[in-house]
Amino acid sequence: MANSGIQLLGFSLSLIGVVGLIVGTILPQWKMSAYVGDNIITAVAMYQGLWMSCAFQSTGQMQCKVYDSILQLDNALQATRALMIVGIIVSVAGLGVACTGMKCTNCGGDDKVRKSRIAMTGGIVLLVGALCAIVACSWFAHNVIRAFYNPFTPVNSKFEFGAAIFIAWAGSFLDLLGGAMLAASCPRSKQ
């Protein structure tokens, strides 16, 4: 049975991971314009995220436009949005379940086996939420790489990874690590 220190560390890592998932999902810098080719114009940097696209000018001004219609978006972006939202919701639910089953809380009574089973269930739910987010980030990254190396993509519309995808990846891996620590709260049989 895991001690309360490992449970607290797992809960803390998962909480930081969920915050990273939320921040990464909201930020518009999932992919940014790549400066490749002979004609390099660095006065405007283009960013595209899950919810909006932005243009950052060299004067310091940033103009963002929220995507007008969900039907205009490609399927990969819609699926990435859905997986990130599902990952966040499932991870928050896993944090709630794990919180009630941790040794350091008074919820769930005094039965140690039942509390450790609840904490283990919360860890498994956190693992599912983290895997949803990892799949979403990796799928989006695969599409960016495939479009970058596609010879039919115009040079001025090639994109590379932005900062938000790395924040979301880091959050999902922290969520995965914390969920694994909480899932290690396997109950021993009663003696």
GROMACS .gro file of C-alpha atoms in nm:
model
  191
    1MET     CA    1   0.000   0.000   0.000
    2ALA     CA    2   0.140   0.339  -0.092
    3ASN     CA    3   0.217   0.585   0.182
    4SER     CA    4   0.053   0.924   0.207
    5GLY     CA    5   0.364   1.105   0.080
    6ILE     CA    6   0.348   0.928  -0.256
    7GLN     CA    7  -0.026   0.996  -0.273
    8LEU     CA    8   0.027   1.367  -0.200
    9LEU     CA    9   0.306   1.387  -0.458
   10GLY     CA   10   0.089   1.213  -0.717
   11PHE     CA   11  -0.205   1.440  -0.643
   12SER     CA   12   0.015   1.751  -0.664
   13LEU     CA   13   0.172   1.643  -0.994
   14SER     CA   14  -0.172   1.567  -1.137
   15LEU     CA   15  -0.306   1.904  -1.022
   16ILE     CA   16  -0.014   2.086  -1.187
   17GLY     CA   17  -0.068   1.871  -1.496
   18VAL     CA   18  -0.437   1.964  -1.517
   19VAL     CA   19  -0.345   2.333  -1.490
   20GLY     CA   20  -0.094   2.279  -1.773
   21LEU     CA   21  -0.362   2.108  -1.981
   22ILE     CA   22  -0.604   2.396  -1.931
   23VAL     CA   23  -0.342   2.662  -2.010
   24GLY     CA   24  -0.217   2.470  -2.313
   25THR     CA   25  -0.569   2.424  -2.447
   26ILE     CA   26  -0.656   2.793  -2.415
   27LEU     CA   27  -0.337   2.941  -2.564
   28PRO     CA   28  -0.340   3.017  -2.939
   29GLN     CA   29   0.023   2.915  -3.005
   30TRP     CA   30  -0.026   2.549  -3.099
   31LYS     CA   31   0.151   2.608  -3.428
   32MET     CA   32   0.341   2.911  -3.553
   33SER     CA   33   0.458   3.021  -3.892
   34ALA     CA   34   0.787   2.875  -4.003
   35TYR     CA   35   1.035   3.098  -4.178
   36VAL     CA   36   1.165   2.873  -4.454
   37GLY     CA   37   1.256   2.945  -4.812
   38ASP     CA   38   1.414   3.242  -4.981
   39ASN     CA   39   1.148   3.503  -4.911
   40ILE     CA   40   1.170   3.559  -4.534
   41ILE     CA   41   0.927   3.815  -4.392
   42THR     CA   42   0.966   3.847  -4.016
   43ALA     CA   43   0.741   4.147  -3.960
   44VAL     CA   44   0.438   3.926  -3.887
   45ALA     CA   45   0.429   3.596  -3.702
   46MET     CA   46   0.120   3.382  -3.750
   47TYR     CA   47  -0.010   3.158  -3.472
   48GLN     CA   48  -0.289   2.905  -3.484
   49GLY     CA   49  -0.448   2.735  -3.188
   50LEU     CA   50  -0.746   2.519  -3.113
   51TRP     CA   51  -0.985   2.813  -3.075
   52MET     CA   52  -0.838   3.105  -3.271
   53SER     CA   53  -0.569   3.223  -3.506
   54CYS     CA   54  -0.350   3.523  -3.427
   55ALA     CA   55  -0.110   3.754  -3.606
   56PHE     CA   56   0.172   3.902  -3.397
   57GLN     CA   57   0.331   4.206  -3.558
   58SER     CA   58   0.681   4.334  -3.497
   59THR     CA   59   0.534   4.648  -3.340
   60GLY     CA   60   0.406   4.438  -3.050
   61GLN     CA   61   0.042   4.428  -3.152
   62MET     CA   62  -0.141   4.099  -3.156
   63GLN     CA   63  -0.465   4.050  -3.347
   64CYS     CA   64  -0.664   3.735  -3.286
   65LYS     CA   65  -0.968   3.599  -3.463
   66VAL     CA   66  -1.183   3.329  -3.312
   67TYR     CA   67  -1.281   3.056  -3.556
   68ASP     CA   68  -1.626   3.147  -3.689
   69SER     CA   69  -1.779   2.808  -3.751
   70ILE     CA   70  -1.697   2.466  -3.615
   71LEU     CA   71  -1.807   2.319  -3.948
   72GLN     CA   72  -1.529   2.503  -4.136
   73LEU     CA   73  -1.256   2.340  -3.930
   74ASP     CA   74  -1.083   2.024  -4.043
   75ASN     CA   75  -1.157   1.696  -3.869
   76ALA     CA   76  -0.818   1.673  -3.699
   77LEU     CA   77  -0.862   2.008  -3.524
   78GLN     CA   78  -1.214   1.917  -3.412
   79ALA     CA   79  -1.091   1.584  -3.276
   80THR     CA   80  -0.799   1.752  -3.098
   81ARG     CA   81  -1.036   1.999  -2.936
   82ALA     CA   82  -1.266   1.720  -2.823
   83LEU     CA   83  -0.986   1.502  -2.688
   84MET     CA   84  -0.831   1.790  -2.493
   85ILE     CA   85  -1.164   1.883  -2.337
   86VAL     CA   86  -1.240   1.519  -2.252
   87GLY     CA   87  -0.891   1.483  -2.106
   88ILE     CA   88  -0.939   1.789  -1.885
   89ILE     CA   89  -1.286   1.684  -1.765
   90VAL     CA   90  -1.180   1.326  -1.694
   91SER     CA   91  -0.865   1.444  -1.514
   92VAL     CA   92  -1.062   1.685  -1.293
   93ALA     CA   93  -1.303   1.402  -1.210
   94GLY     CA   94  -1.007   1.177  -1.131
   95LEU     CA   95  -0.864   1.442  -0.899
   96GLY     CA   96  -1.197   1.454  -0.714
   97VAL     CA   97  -1.213   1.076  -0.679
   98ALA     CA   98  -0.849   1.053  -0.571
   99CYS     CA   99  -0.895   1.330  -0.318
  100THR     CA  100  -1.164   1.133  -0.136
  101GLY     CA  101  -0.952   0.817  -0.123
  102MET     CA  102  -0.619   0.958  -0.008
  103LYS     CA  103  -0.488   0.865   0.335
  104CYS     CA  104  -0.457   1.226   0.443
  105THR     CA  105  -0.829   1.303   0.397
  106ASN     CA  106  -1.119   1.216   0.625
  107CYS     CA  107  -1.360   1.132   0.343
  108GLY     CA  108  -1.467   0.773   0.295
  109GLY     CA  109  -1.452   0.656   0.655
  110ASP     CA  110  -1.179   0.465   0.837
  111ASP     CA  111  -1.165   0.156   0.615
  112LYS     CA  112  -0.811   0.170   0.478
  113VAL     CA  113  -0.870  -0.089   0.207
  114ARG     CA  114  -1.171   0.095   0.071
  115LYS     CA  115  -0.989   0.431   0.079
  116SER     CA  116  -0.691   0.288  -0.107
  117ARG     CA  117  -0.923   0.137  -0.368
  118ILE     CA  118  -1.085   0.477  -0.416
  119ALA     CA  119  -0.742   0.641  -0.452
  120MET     CA  120  -0.639   0.372  -0.700
  121THR     CA  121  -0.960   0.430  -0.899
  122GLY     CA  122  -0.887   0.803  -0.904
  123GLY     CA  123  -0.537   0.732  -1.032
  124ILE     CA  124  -0.672   0.511  -1.310
  125VAL     CA  125  -0.920   0.782  -1.411
  126LEU     CA  126  -0.632   1.032  -1.417
  127LEU     CA  127  -0.435   0.796  -1.640
  128VAL     CA  128  -0.727   0.782  -1.886
  129GLY     CA  129  -0.753   1.163  -1.894
  130ALA     CA  130  -0.378   1.200  -1.944
  131LEU     CA  131  -0.380   0.949  -2.229
  132CYS     CA  132  -0.660   1.142  -2.402
  133ALA     CA  133  -0.449   1.458  -2.386
  134ILE     CA  134  -0.131   1.281  -2.503
  135VAL     CA  135  -0.315   1.137  -2.802
  136ALA     CA  136  -0.457   1.481  -2.888
  137CYS     CA  137  -0.120   1.657  -2.869
  138SER     CA  138   0.062   1.384  -3.061
  139TRP     CA  139  -0.202   1.372  -3.333
  140PHE     CA  140  -0.189   1.751  -3.376
  141ALA     CA  141   0.192   1.739  -3.388
  142HIS     CA  142   0.182   1.462  -3.648
  143ASN     CA  143  -0.046   1.674  -3.869
  144VAL     CA  144   0.186   1.975  -3.835
  145ILE     CA  145   0.489   1.765  -3.931
  146ARG     CA  146   0.308   1.602  -4.223
  147ALA     CA  147   0.196   1.941  -4.361
  148PHE     CA  148   0.546   2.087  -4.314
  149TYR     CA  149   0.712   1.816  -4.522
  150ASN     CA  150   0.437   1.803  -4.782
  151PRO     CA  151   0.588   1.932  -5.109
  152PHE     CA  152   0.251   2.072  -5.219
  153THR     CA  153   0.221   2.303  -4.916
  154PRO     CA  154   0.319   2.659  -5.016
  155VAL     CA  155   0.639   2.780  -4.850
  156ASN     CA  156   0.473   3.084  -4.693
  157SER     CA  157   0.203   2.873  -4.523
  158LYS     CA  158   0.423   2.618  -4.345
  159PHE     CA  159   0.393   2.593  -3.970
  160GLU     CA  160   0.602   2.448  -3.688
  161PHE     CA  161   0.531   2.372  -3.321
  162GLY     CA  162   0.428   2.656  -3.094
  163ALA     CA  163   0.472   2.690  -2.719
  164ALA     CA  164   0.120   2.579  -2.626
  165ILE     CA  165   0.163   2.226  -2.758
  166PHE     CA  166   0.470   2.181  -2.537
  167ILE     CA  167   0.279   2.313  -2.235
  168ALA     CA  168  -0.003   2.069  -2.308
  169TRP     CA  169   0.242   1.781  -2.353
  170ALA     CA  170   0.415   1.865  -2.024
  171GLY     CA  171   0.079   1.889  -1.846
  172SER     CA  172  -0.035   1.556  -1.984
  173PHE     CA  173   0.288   1.381  -1.882
  174LEU     CA  174   0.267   1.530  -1.530
  175ASP     CA  175  -0.094   1.413  -1.516
  176LEU     CA  176   0.017   1.067  -1.630
  177LEU     CA  177   0.293   1.050  -1.369
  178GLY     CA  178   0.066   1.165  -1.089
  179GLY     CA  179  -0.206   0.923  -1.194
  180ALA     CA  180   0.046   0.638  -1.193
  181MET     CA  181   0.153   0.730  -0.840
  182LEU     CA  182  -0.207   0.734  -0.723
  183ALA     CA  183  -0.283   0.411  -0.906
  184ALA     CA  184   0.000   0.251  -0.708
  185SER     CA  185  -0.228   0.268  -0.402
  186CYS     CA  186  -0.318  -0.096  -0.450
  187PRO     CA  187  -0.498  -0.225  -0.140
  188ARG     CA  188  -0.368  -0.523   0.046
  189SER     CA  189  -0.613  -0.788   0.143
  190LYS     CA  190  -0.742  -0.770   0.498
  191GLN     CA  191  -0.559  -0.985   0.748
   0.00000   0.00000   0.00000
